[in-house]
């Protein structure tokens, strides 16, 4: 049962902002005592404890390798300082709108260059690419299909680009419009269709060639119509991706994760998981307003029906071992708001009217830090396996999109860095004031 107390102050309406970027340092959260060799793997083999070690050092750092140069350098410095190893959503163009062939090629070129820079600093760092539940007409139609993609699916190579109309979703509640994103230039891909499977496979292979070893498949079940009989199509794509990785990836391995519906426990074929990790929103549960903070708690599904914690199914893991609950990384997700900011929503997919990351970004620093520690402690002490080992992990928020303009305050410890702070704020398209060493 939620409780709310206190009277929130009046808030001025703030305009929506599509892609404000929020960065945060998390040194205390990650297990700095972890042995370095616990993160070593090679030749396509990773044991359970190595995967657990990577999940324990997971962060979400959206577009790490494709942003502005100065921002990339600062983000990489932060990630090295906090010891992050599993870098979620480091590169993606799924939501970038309609792109030209030149823009697509520039993305992969930059992604490869930045990945090389990351691995030069930390060869253990595992970068994830995001392949989401959306395709744009021009982006698809401007993408050539190389010969190796045809051959992987048993087809004779031909000279052509992908065909957007052959990939769009044609089943389920969105079938009538086929465009659930509010425009007629994009659609949900249908994984049942060969063209779609080839499209995802191409992106996986291109990112592997660029140095990426993990792949987030977004709402994979949505693309399969939430029908388990269609999971075989994802199994085909991931199996081909793993086969390609054994020969071409940095360490011979590709890891896959995706969101999954509350009712499913993860995509499986029989007792075998398709994905190595489940990616789920943390969806904090509202409690009370106190001293400027709109407080929440973390809990499992026994206390709040929409929580993912505790739901992931056991079975045979793609890496060959057995799991009691498949490893799950919990992110501060972005998915919009309820339209009623700062109002409690009572066990719904909003936190005080916001999505996870926007709610978090709008909280005062004195509350953000303890909340992260609270999450970390909870996950290290709840829903453990029979040997008392952690199965659910916090994908700590370093860089994500938010849907409201936050007002944040920071102190510049080194006055000589004031000019650098101003440059970074300008690159992030933020509005700010600096008085002394106080940034607002």
Short mmCIF file of C-alpha atoms in Angstrom, two decimals:
data_model
loop_
_atom_site.label_atom_id
_atom_site.label_comp_id
_atom_site.label_asym_id
_atom_site.label_seq_id
_atom_site.Cartn_x
_atom_site.Cartn_y
_atom_site.Cartn_z
CA UNK A 1 0.00 0.00 0.00
CA UNK A 2 1.40 3.39 -0.95
CA UNK A 3 1.29 6.28 1.41
CA UNK A 4 1.64 9.92 0.56
CA UNK A 5 2.05 12.69 3.04
CA UNK A 6 2.96 16.34 3.13
CA UNK A 7 1.72 19.05 0.80
CA UNK A 8 3.85 19.45 -2.33
CA UNK A 9 4.61 23.07 -3.15
CA UNK A 10 3.14 24.70 -6.22
CA UNK A 11 5.25 24.00 -9.27
CA UNK A 12 5.51 26.05 -12.40
CA UNK A 13 4.78 24.10 -15.54
CA UNK A 14 7.92 23.17 -17.42
CA UNK A 15 7.91 22.45 -21.15
CA UNK A 16 8.66 18.98 -22.43
CA UNK A 17 12.13 18.39 -23.83
CA UNK A 18 12.72 15.36 -26.02
CA UNK A 19 16.37 14.64 -25.40
CA UNK A 20 17.80 16.42 -22.39
CA UNK A 21 20.80 14.39 -21.22
CA UNK A 22 21.39 13.66 -17.56
CA UNK A 23 24.79 12.46 -16.30
CA UNK A 24 25.60 11.24 -12.79
CA UNK A 25 28.66 9.77 -11.05
CA UNK A 26 28.14 6.55 -9.09
CA UNK A 27 31.46 5.69 -7.48
CA UNK A 28 30.02 4.32 -4.22
CA UNK A 29 27.53 2.11 -6.01
CA UNK A 30 29.82 -0.15 -8.02
CA UNK A 31 31.81 -2.96 -6.36
CA UNK A 32 35.31 -1.50 -6.43
CA UNK A 33 36.70 -4.54 -4.60
CA UNK A 34 35.82 -6.85 -7.49
CA UNK A 35 38.82 -8.83 -8.71
CA UNK A 36 39.95 -7.72 -12.15
CA UNK A 37 40.28 -11.30 -13.40
CA UNK A 38 36.60 -11.92 -12.56
CA UNK A 39 35.85 -9.81 -15.65
CA UNK A 40 38.13 -11.64 -18.06
CA UNK A 41 36.74 -13.83 -20.81
CA UNK A 42 37.81 -14.79 -24.30
CA UNK A 43 37.17 -17.12 -27.23
CA UNK A 44 33.40 -17.00 -26.90
CA UNK A 45 33.23 -18.40 -23.38
CA UNK A 46 31.85 -16.66 -20.29
CA UNK A 47 30.94 -18.42 -17.06
CA UNK A 48 28.11 -17.50 -14.70
CA UNK A 49 30.27 -15.56 -12.24
CA UNK A 50 31.83 -13.46 -14.98
CA UNK A 51 28.41 -12.54 -16.30
CA UNK A 52 27.32 -11.74 -12.75
CA UNK A 53 30.38 -9.53 -12.34
CA UNK A 54 29.56 -7.58 -15.50
CA UNK A 55 25.92 -7.14 -14.47
CA UNK A 56 27.10 -5.80 -11.11
CA UNK A 57 28.98 -3.05 -12.96
CA UNK A 58 26.26 -2.16 -15.46
CA UNK A 59 25.38 1.45 -16.22
CA UNK A 60 23.08 3.11 -18.72
CA UNK A 61 24.99 5.65 -20.81
CA UNK A 62 22.86 6.45 -23.83
CA UNK A 63 24.78 7.39 -27.00
CA UNK A 64 28.11 7.41 -25.18
CA UNK A 65 30.08 6.86 -28.36
CA UNK A 66 28.11 8.97 -30.80
CA UNK A 67 27.73 12.30 -28.99
CA UNK A 68 29.81 15.48 -29.04
CA UNK A 69 33.59 15.06 -28.66
CA UNK A 70 33.92 17.00 -25.39
CA UNK A 71 30.97 15.18 -23.85
CA UNK A 72 32.36 11.79 -24.89
CA UNK A 73 35.71 12.52 -23.29
CA UNK A 74 34.06 13.57 -20.03
CA UNK A 75 31.70 10.60 -20.04
CA UNK A 76 34.54 8.16 -20.65
CA UNK A 77 36.57 9.74 -17.86
CA UNK A 78 33.61 9.30 -15.51
CA UNK A 79 33.04 5.67 -16.52
CA UNK A 80 36.70 4.83 -15.96
CA UNK A 81 36.66 6.56 -12.57
CA UNK A 82 33.60 4.66 -11.32
CA UNK A 83 34.75 1.31 -12.70
CA UNK A 84 31.78 0.72 -14.99
CA UNK A 85 32.18 -2.33 -17.25
CA UNK A 86 28.81 -3.07 -18.91
CA UNK A 87 27.88 0.13 -20.78
CA UNK A 88 24.22 -0.01 -21.76
CA UNK A 89 22.92 1.69 -24.94
CA UNK A 90 26.35 3.07 -25.79
CA UNK A 91 25.36 3.40 -29.45
CA UNK A 92 22.01 3.39 -31.22
CA UNK A 93 20.26 5.06 -34.12
CA UNK A 94 16.91 3.24 -33.93
CA UNK A 95 15.08 6.36 -32.69
CA UNK A 96 17.04 8.87 -34.78
CA UNK A 97 14.34 9.44 -37.38
CA UNK A 98 14.72 9.04 -41.11
CA UNK A 99 18.40 8.85 -42.01
CA UNK A 100 20.30 9.02 -45.28
CA UNK A 101 22.82 6.37 -46.34
CA UNK A 102 25.63 8.83 -45.54
CA UNK A 103 24.27 9.44 -42.02
CA UNK A 104 24.01 5.70 -41.34
CA UNK A 105 27.60 5.14 -42.48
CA UNK A 106 28.82 8.08 -40.41
CA UNK A 107 27.14 6.57 -37.34
CA UNK A 108 28.97 3.26 -37.68
CA UNK A 109 32.27 4.99 -38.43
CA UNK A 110 32.00 7.13 -35.31
CA UNK A 111 30.76 4.19 -33.23
CA UNK A 112 33.84 2.16 -34.23
CA UNK A 113 36.28 5.00 -33.55
CA UNK A 114 34.82 5.72 -30.11
CA UNK A 115 34.65 2.02 -29.20
CA UNK A 116 38.36 1.74 -29.99
CA UNK A 117 39.02 4.73 -27.72
CA UNK A 118 37.08 3.07 -24.89
CA UNK A 119 38.87 -0.25 -25.27
CA UNK A 120 42.27 1.44 -25.44
CA UNK A 121 41.58 2.85 -21.97
CA UNK A 122 39.88 -0.28 -20.63
CA UNK A 123 40.01 -3.52 -22.68
CA UNK A 124 37.50 -5.16 -20.30
CA UNK A 125 34.79 -2.60 -21.03
CA UNK A 126 31.78 -4.21 -22.72
CA UNK A 127 29.79 -1.86 -24.94
CA UNK A 128 26.13 -2.43 -25.76
CA UNK A 129 24.29 -1.31 -28.90
CA UNK A 130 20.55 -0.62 -28.82
CA UNK A 131 18.29 -2.14 -31.51
CA UNK A 132 14.78 -1.03 -30.64
CA UNK A 133 11.17 -1.72 -31.54
CA UNK A 134 11.01 0.88 -34.31
CA UNK A 135 12.00 1.26 -37.96
CA UNK A 136 11.91 4.43 -40.06
CA UNK A 137 10.97 4.25 -43.70
CA UNK A 138 13.90 6.18 -45.17
CA UNK A 139 16.46 4.63 -42.83
CA UNK A 140 15.40 1.13 -43.86
CA UNK A 141 15.09 1.95 -47.56
CA UNK A 142 18.52 3.64 -47.55
CA UNK A 143 20.26 0.58 -46.08
CA UNK A 144 21.88 -1.82 -48.61
CA UNK A 145 21.78 -5.56 -47.86
CA UNK A 146 25.33 -6.94 -48.07
CA UNK A 147 26.00 -10.46 -49.41
CA UNK A 148 26.82 -11.99 -45.98
CA UNK A 149 23.31 -11.20 -44.74
CA UNK A 150 21.66 -13.02 -47.63
CA UNK A 151 23.96 -16.00 -47.17
CA UNK A 152 23.30 -16.21 -43.43
CA UNK A 153 19.64 -16.81 -44.21
CA UNK A 154 20.33 -19.28 -47.01
CA UNK A 155 19.60 -16.85 -49.82
CA UNK A 156 21.49 -15.99 -52.98
CA UNK A 157 22.92 -12.44 -52.71
CA UNK A 158 21.32 -9.73 -54.83
CA UNK A 159 21.84 -6.01 -55.22
CA UNK A 160 19.09 -4.18 -53.35
CA UNK A 161 18.26 -2.19 -50.23
CA UNK A 162 15.90 -3.17 -47.45
CA UNK A 163 12.19 -2.69 -48.08
CA UNK A 164 10.39 -0.90 -45.26
CA UNK A 165 6.98 -2.21 -46.31
CA UNK A 166 8.20 -5.79 -45.93
CA UNK A 167 9.06 -5.22 -42.26
CA UNK A 168 6.13 -3.39 -40.68
CA UNK A 169 4.02 -4.94 -37.95
CA UNK A 170 0.75 -6.42 -39.16
CA UNK A 171 -0.77 -8.02 -36.06
CA UNK A 172 -1.99 -7.07 -32.60
CA UNK A 173 -3.63 -3.84 -31.37
CA UNK A 174 -1.44 -1.63 -33.57
CA UNK A 175 -2.18 -3.53 -36.78
CA UNK A 176 -4.84 -1.16 -38.09
CA UNK A 177 -2.56 1.86 -38.27
CA UNK A 178 0.76 0.00 -38.18
CA UNK A 179 2.20 3.32 -37.01
CA UNK A 180 1.89 3.50 -33.21
CA UNK A 181 4.52 6.25 -32.87
CA UNK A 182 2.31 9.10 -34.04
CA UNK A 183 3.51 9.42 -37.64
CA UNK A 184 3.37 7.51 -40.91
CA UNK A 185 7.14 7.39 -41.41
CA UNK A 186 7.88 4.74 -38.78
CA UNK A 187 6.48 1.45 -37.56
CA UNK A 188 6.97 -1.47 -35.20
CA UNK A 189 9.01 -4.18 -36.96
CA UNK A 190 7.46 -7.65 -37.33
CA UNK A 191 10.09 -10.24 -36.38
CA UNK A 192 8.07 -12.96 -38.12
CA UNK A 193 9.11 -11.42 -41.43
CA UNK A 194 12.37 -12.48 -43.05
CA UNK A 195 13.17 -8.90 -44.09
CA UNK A 196 13.00 -7.82 -40.45
CA UNK A 197 15.22 -10.64 -39.25
CA UNK A 198 17.77 -9.76 -41.90
CA UNK A 199 17.61 -6.08 -40.88
CA UNK A 200 18.34 -6.83 -37.22
CA UNK A 201 21.06 -9.31 -38.14
CA UNK A 202 22.82 -6.72 -40.31
CA UNK A 203 22.90 -4.22 -37.45
CA UNK A 204 24.23 -6.85 -35.05
CA UNK A 205 27.06 -7.77 -37.41
CA UNK A 206 27.97 -4.16 -38.14
CA UNK A 207 28.17 -3.34 -34.44
CA UNK A 208 30.22 -6.48 -33.79
CA UNK A 209 32.65 -5.34 -36.48
CA UNK A 210 32.76 -1.95 -34.73
CA UNK A 211 33.74 -3.51 -31.37
CA UNK A 212 30.41 -4.05 -29.60
CA UNK A 213 29.72 -7.20 -27.59
CA UNK A 214 26.19 -6.72 -26.23
CA UNK A 215 22.84 -5.89 -27.81
CA UNK A 216 19.63 -4.54 -26.31
CA UNK A 217 16.64 -5.67 -28.40
CA UNK A 218 14.11 -3.29 -26.85
CA UNK A 219 10.54 -4.59 -26.65
CA UNK A 220 11.39 -7.84 -28.44
CA UNK A 221 8.16 -9.51 -27.32
CA UNK A 222 6.14 -6.66 -28.81
CA UNK A 223 7.83 -7.30 -32.15
CA UNK A 224 6.82 -10.95 -31.78
CA UNK A 225 3.20 -10.07 -31.01
CA UNK A 226 3.61 -11.26 -27.40
CA UNK A 227 3.15 -14.78 -28.77
CA UNK A 228 5.64 -17.42 -27.53
CA UNK A 229 5.34 -19.39 -30.77
CA UNK A 230 7.01 -16.42 -32.50
CA UNK A 231 10.03 -16.40 -30.19
CA UNK A 232 11.70 -18.88 -32.54
CA UNK A 233 12.30 -15.99 -34.92
CA UNK A 234 14.28 -14.10 -32.29
CA UNK A 235 16.11 -17.33 -31.53
CA UNK A 236 17.17 -17.46 -35.18
CA UNK A 237 18.46 -13.88 -35.14
CA UNK A 238 20.37 -14.20 -31.86
CA UNK A 239 21.80 -17.60 -32.83
CA UNK A 240 23.14 -16.17 -36.09
CA UNK A 241 24.50 -13.17 -34.16
CA UNK A 242 26.32 -15.46 -31.72
CA UNK A 243 27.73 -17.49 -34.62
CA UNK A 244 29.03 -14.33 -36.29
CA UNK A 245 30.50 -13.15 -32.98
CA UNK A 246 32.47 -16.35 -32.48
CA UNK A 247 34.50 -15.47 -35.57
CA UNK A 248 34.42 -11.66 -35.65
CA UNK A 249 33.82 -10.21 -32.14
CA UNK A 250 36.61 -8.81 -29.97
CA UNK A 251 36.36 -11.73 -27.54
CA UNK A 252 34.28 -14.11 -29.60
CA UNK A 253 31.03 -13.40 -27.78
CA UNK A 254 27.74 -11.54 -28.19
CA UNK A 255 25.32 -10.98 -25.29
CA UNK A 256 21.64 -10.16 -25.81
CA UNK A 257 19.05 -8.60 -23.55
CA UNK A 258 15.54 -7.26 -24.02
CA UNK A 259 12.54 -5.92 -22.17
CA UNK A 260 9.92 -8.49 -21.36
CA UNK A 261 6.27 -8.40 -20.39
CA UNK A 262 5.38 -8.74 -16.71
CA UNK A 263 3.46 -11.94 -17.39
CA UNK A 264 6.16 -13.79 -19.35
CA UNK A 265 9.30 -14.28 -17.24
CA UNK A 266 11.45 -13.83 -20.32
CA UNK A 267 11.59 -15.21 -23.86
CA UNK A 268 12.21 -18.95 -23.77
CA UNK A 269 11.98 -21.95 -26.06
CA UNK A 270 11.18 -24.88 -23.82
CA UNK A 271 13.51 -24.56 -20.84
CA UNK A 272 16.09 -22.52 -22.76
CA UNK A 273 16.42 -18.74 -22.52
CA UNK A 274 16.95 -16.80 -25.73
CA UNK A 275 18.52 -13.75 -24.05
CA UNK A 276 21.49 -13.66 -21.70
CA UNK A 277 20.03 -10.89 -19.56
CA UNK A 278 16.62 -9.34 -19.03
CA UNK A 279 16.44 -5.55 -19.12
CA UNK A 280 13.61 -4.07 -17.05
CA UNK A 281 12.51 -0.67 -15.82
CA UNK A 282 13.00 -0.11 -12.12
CA UNK A 283 9.56 1.60 -11.72
CA UNK A 284 9.98 3.00 -8.18
CA UNK A 285 6.89 2.94 -5.94
CA UNK A 286 5.74 6.31 -4.50
CA UNK A 287 5.77 6.86 -0.73
CA UNK A 288 5.77 10.48 0.49
CA UNK A 289 6.76 14.06 -0.23
CA UNK A 290 9.39 15.32 2.19
CA UNK A 291 11.72 18.33 2.23
CA UNK A 292 11.60 18.90 -1.51
CA UNK A 293 11.87 15.23 -2.48
CA UNK A 294 9.11 13.18 -4.05
CA UNK A 295 10.13 9.95 -2.41
CA UNK A 296 9.79 6.39 -3.69
CA UNK A 297 10.85 2.93 -2.62
CA UNK A 298 12.17 -0.10 -4.47
CA UNK A 299 10.37 -3.40 -3.92
CA UNK A 300 9.58 -6.68 -5.66
CA UNK A 301 6.39 -7.83 -7.34
CA UNK A 302 4.95 -9.26 -4.12
CA UNK A 303 4.61 -5.68 -2.82
CA UNK A 304 3.80 -3.93 -6.10
CA UNK A 305 2.21 -5.76 -9.01
CA UNK A 306 4.11 -3.92 -11.77
CA UNK A 307 7.58 -4.60 -10.40
CA UNK A 308 9.77 -6.93 -12.41
CA UNK A 309 12.03 -7.90 -9.49
CA UNK A 310 11.52 -11.58 -8.69
CA UNK A 311 9.70 -12.48 -11.91
CA UNK A 312 12.43 -13.66 -14.27
CA UNK A 313 12.18 -17.35 -15.10
CA UNK A 314 14.83 -19.96 -14.46
CA UNK A 315 16.16 -22.40 -17.02
CA UNK A 316 19.11 -23.09 -19.28
CA UNK A 317 21.12 -19.96 -20.02
CA UNK A 318 22.42 -19.26 -23.57
CA UNK A 319 25.97 -19.49 -22.19
CA UNK A 320 25.36 -23.08 -21.12
CA UNK A 321 24.79 -22.94 -17.35
CA UNK A 322 21.52 -23.09 -15.45
CA UNK A 323 19.94 -20.08 -13.72
CA UNK A 324 17.28 -20.04 -11.02
CA UNK A 325 16.15 -16.61 -12.19
CA UNK A 326 17.70 -15.20 -15.33
CA UNK A 327 19.98 -12.28 -14.54
CA UNK A 328 18.15 -8.97 -14.75
CA UNK A 329 19.50 -5.43 -14.99
CA UNK A 330 17.09 -2.73 -13.80
CA UNK A 331 17.32 0.63 -15.54
CA UNK A 332 15.78 4.03 -14.95
CA UNK A 333 13.69 3.90 -18.11
CA UNK A 334 12.26 6.78 -20.17
CA UNK A 335 8.71 6.40 -21.53
CA UNK A 336 6.88 9.69 -21.00
CA UNK A 337 4.62 10.93 -18.23
CA UNK A 338 1.06 10.66 -16.97
CA UNK A 339 0.23 14.27 -17.85
CA UNK A 340 -0.21 15.07 -14.15
CA UNK A 341 3.24 16.07 -12.91
CA UNK A 342 3.99 15.74 -9.18
CA UNK A 343 0.79 13.80 -8.53
CA UNK A 344 1.01 10.22 -7.21
CA UNK A 345 -0.20 7.56 -9.61
CA UNK A 346 -0.61 4.67 -7.14
CA UNK A 347 1.18 1.63 -8.55
CA UNK A 348 1.13 2.65 -12.19
CA UNK A 349 3.98 3.00 -14.68
CA UNK A 350 4.72 6.52 -13.55
CA UNK A 351 6.45 7.91 -10.49
CA UNK A 352 4.80 11.11 -9.26
CA UNK A 353 3.57 11.54 -12.84
CA UNK A 354 6.95 10.94 -14.52
CA UNK A 355 8.88 8.06 -16.02
CA UNK A 356 11.72 6.55 -14.00
CA UNK A 357 14.64 8.68 -15.16
CA UNK A 358 12.73 11.97 -15.27
CA UNK A 359 11.49 11.41 -11.72
CA UNK A 360 15.04 10.62 -10.60
CA UNK A 361 16.57 13.66 -12.35
CA UNK A 362 14.03 16.02 -10.73
CA UNK A 363 14.89 14.96 -7.20
CA UNK A 364 17.36 16.96 -5.05
CA UNK A 365 20.86 15.53 -4.86
CA UNK A 366 20.56 14.81 -1.14
CA UNK A 367 17.81 12.31 -1.98
CA UNK A 368 19.10 10.93 -5.31
CA UNK A 369 22.27 9.53 -3.80
CA UNK A 370 20.64 7.69 -0.86
CA UNK A 371 17.96 6.30 -3.18
CA UNK A 372 20.63 4.73 -5.40
CA UNK A 373 22.26 3.20 -2.35
CA UNK A 374 18.88 1.95 -1.14
CA UNK A 375 18.34 0.22 -4.48
CA UNK A 376 21.79 -1.33 -4.36
CA UNK A 377 21.31 -2.67 -0.83
CA UNK A 378 17.84 -4.01 -1.66
CA UNK A 379 19.02 -5.94 -4.71
CA UNK A 380 21.98 -7.40 -2.84
CA UNK A 381 19.65 -8.74 -0.14
CA UNK A 382 16.44 -9.77 -1.93
CA UNK A 383 15.52 -12.39 -4.53
CA UNK A 384 18.88 -14.12 -4.25
CA UNK A 385 19.54 -17.59 -5.63
CA UNK A 386 19.73 -20.69 -3.44
CA UNK A 387 23.44 -20.01 -2.81
CA UNK A 388 22.70 -16.47 -1.65
CA UNK A 389 24.05 -14.77 -4.77
CA UNK A 390 22.61 -11.75 -6.49
CA UNK A 391 20.38 -12.17 -9.56
CA UNK A 392 18.90 -8.64 -9.98
CA UNK A 393 21.20 -5.69 -10.57
CA UNK A 394 20.90 -1.91 -10.82
CA UNK A 395 21.86 -0.50 -14.22
CA UNK A 396 22.98 2.76 -12.72
CA UNK A 397 21.88 5.94 -14.58
CA UNK A 398 24.72 7.90 -16.17
CA UNK A 399 23.11 9.27 -19.34
CA UNK A 400 19.47 8.97 -20.43
CA UNK A 401 16.73 10.99 -22.15
CA UNK A 402 14.27 12.74 -19.87
CA UNK A 403 10.95 14.40 -20.64
CA UNK A 404 11.04 17.49 -18.41
CA UNK A 405 13.56 20.28 -17.96
CA UNK A 406 15.04 19.78 -14.49
CA UNK A 407 16.44 22.54 -12.30
CA UNK A 408 19.59 21.15 -10.73
CA UNK A 409 22.22 22.71 -8.49
CA UNK A 410 25.90 21.74 -8.39
CA UNK A 411 29.05 23.02 -6.74
CA UNK A 412 32.27 23.41 -8.74
CA UNK A 413 35.00 22.17 -6.41
CA UNK A 414 37.86 23.45 -8.58
CA UNK A 415 37.22 27.08 -9.71
CA UNK A 416 39.71 26.60 -12.57
CA UNK A 417 37.18 24.20 -14.17
CA UNK A 418 34.41 26.82 -14.45
CA UNK A 419 35.08 27.43 -18.14
CA UNK A 420 34.99 23.68 -18.88
CA UNK A 421 31.69 23.35 -17.01
CA UNK A 422 30.20 26.19 -19.08
CA UNK A 423 31.36 24.53 -22.31
CA UNK A 424 29.81 21.19 -21.37
CA UNK A 425 26.53 22.81 -20.34
CA UNK A 426 26.46 24.62 -23.67
CA UNK A 427 27.00 21.36 -25.55
CA UNK A 428 24.10 19.84 -23.60
CA UNK A 429 21.89 22.77 -24.65
CA UNK A 430 21.15 23.58 -21.02
CA UNK A 431 20.30 26.96 -19.50
CA UNK A 432 22.38 27.84 -16.46
CA UNK A 433 23.61 30.47 -14.09
CA UNK A 434 26.91 30.41 -12.19
CA UNK A 435 27.35 32.48 -9.06
CA UNK A 436 30.68 31.91 -7.39
CA UNK A 437 31.12 28.16 -7.61
CA UNK A 438 27.40 27.36 -7.50
CA UNK A 439 25.81 26.16 -10.76
CA UNK A 440 22.03 26.26 -11.13
#
